[in-house]
């Protein structure tokens, strides 16, 4: 069977697992095209107006798979960590898609809900395997193999300080050693935001490539261990129950408290509820307690690349000015 996987949202986190699992069960994976203008246009036509940009783009990716596959995999993701949730848009995503896009093939929309226990991750894949008419032994073998591949993927991101595209995309190979060799004189920024925003080069307007070309070292939440996130969030007055927001705040506080970064770039989606709170907390604390420049990039389908580049360049100029010339330049330039 041909299973379509939209190259969007949790693709950037779980694709190695999904691909290995399905292929080990003799299924063929078909990915939607990388995000582009046409795909965005299609997503805008199909999706409700008040959704955030990544959800609109997800609609375009699903439409891109129609006619190429037997079924499309759109898990109903409710929680990916015990006692935490992710945004409710993921919970309703399969229903949104079914109601907005005509002529869909079958949709595999099994729940992924780890709120009560991590064991549910395994159960989620058991259910998937059963839908594909596989027996327990076959599912277990596929699951174990996929888990090893996923662990290696996550380890590589942390160890080599690379981004998912470096592993997932054949056309994205660059000289990692050259770019990431530690050099204290290089600018170092934290690049925060949901993985589906910062790693989708169309949404983020090639931000990662732009930083690399400027020779800026950057750290993302996917490049740090869970221990760092826990350490970074331990002094919060209240537990943060949004997994993606917690990752951003934990990464930021850990590096800020150790004075290990020159600035923060936060990429968010216009209209995103969780981001509006997380961004506010991050920006206030960064400016008030650490006096470090903070660039907030709020993206939607109307964002223009020229304005984006100007803001990015101005921000990097401020960082350079503070680092190499005068450290009394204010955080805003
Ligand atoms: S967290 Fe924000 S960007 Fe992500 S799906 Fe929800 S509303 Fe959209």
Short mmCIF file of C-alpha atoms and ligand atoms in Angstrom, two decimals, residues 9 52 54-55 87 89-90 194 196-197 269 271-275, ligand 1:
data_model
loop_
_atom_site.label_atom_id
_atom_site.label_comp_id
_atom_site.label_asym_id
_atom_site.label_seq_id
_atom_site.Cartn_x
_atom_site.Cartn_y
_atom_site.Cartn_z
CA UNK A 9 4.07 19.77 11.09
CA UNK A 52 -2.27 29.55 11.60
CA UNK A 54 1.56 25.87 9.35
CA UNK A 55 -1.95 24.40 9.47
CA UNK A 87 -1.82 22.72 20.66
CA UNK A 89 -5.20 22.29 16.48
CA UNK A 90 -3.39 18.94 16.22
CA UNK A 194 8.15 25.31 16.55
CA UNK A 196 7.64 22.96 11.65
CA UNK A 197 8.21 26.71 11.35
CA UNK A 269 3.06 32.04 13.53
CA UNK A 271 -2.54 33.85 15.28
CA UNK A 272 -0.83 31.13 17.33
CA UNK A 273 -2.26 31.05 20.87
CA UNK A 274 0.64 29.22 22.59
CA UNK A 275 3.24 31.36 20.81
S1 LIG B 1 0.97 25.71 18.20
FE1 LIG B 1 0.50 27.58 17.08
S2 LIG B 1 1.54 27.32 15.12
FE2 LIG B 1 1.36 25.30 16.05
S3 LIG B 1 -0.51 24.44 15.23
FE3 LIG B 1 -1.02 25.44 17.18
S4 LIG B 1 -1.68 27.50 16.60
FE4 LIG B 1 -0.57 26.63 14.85
#
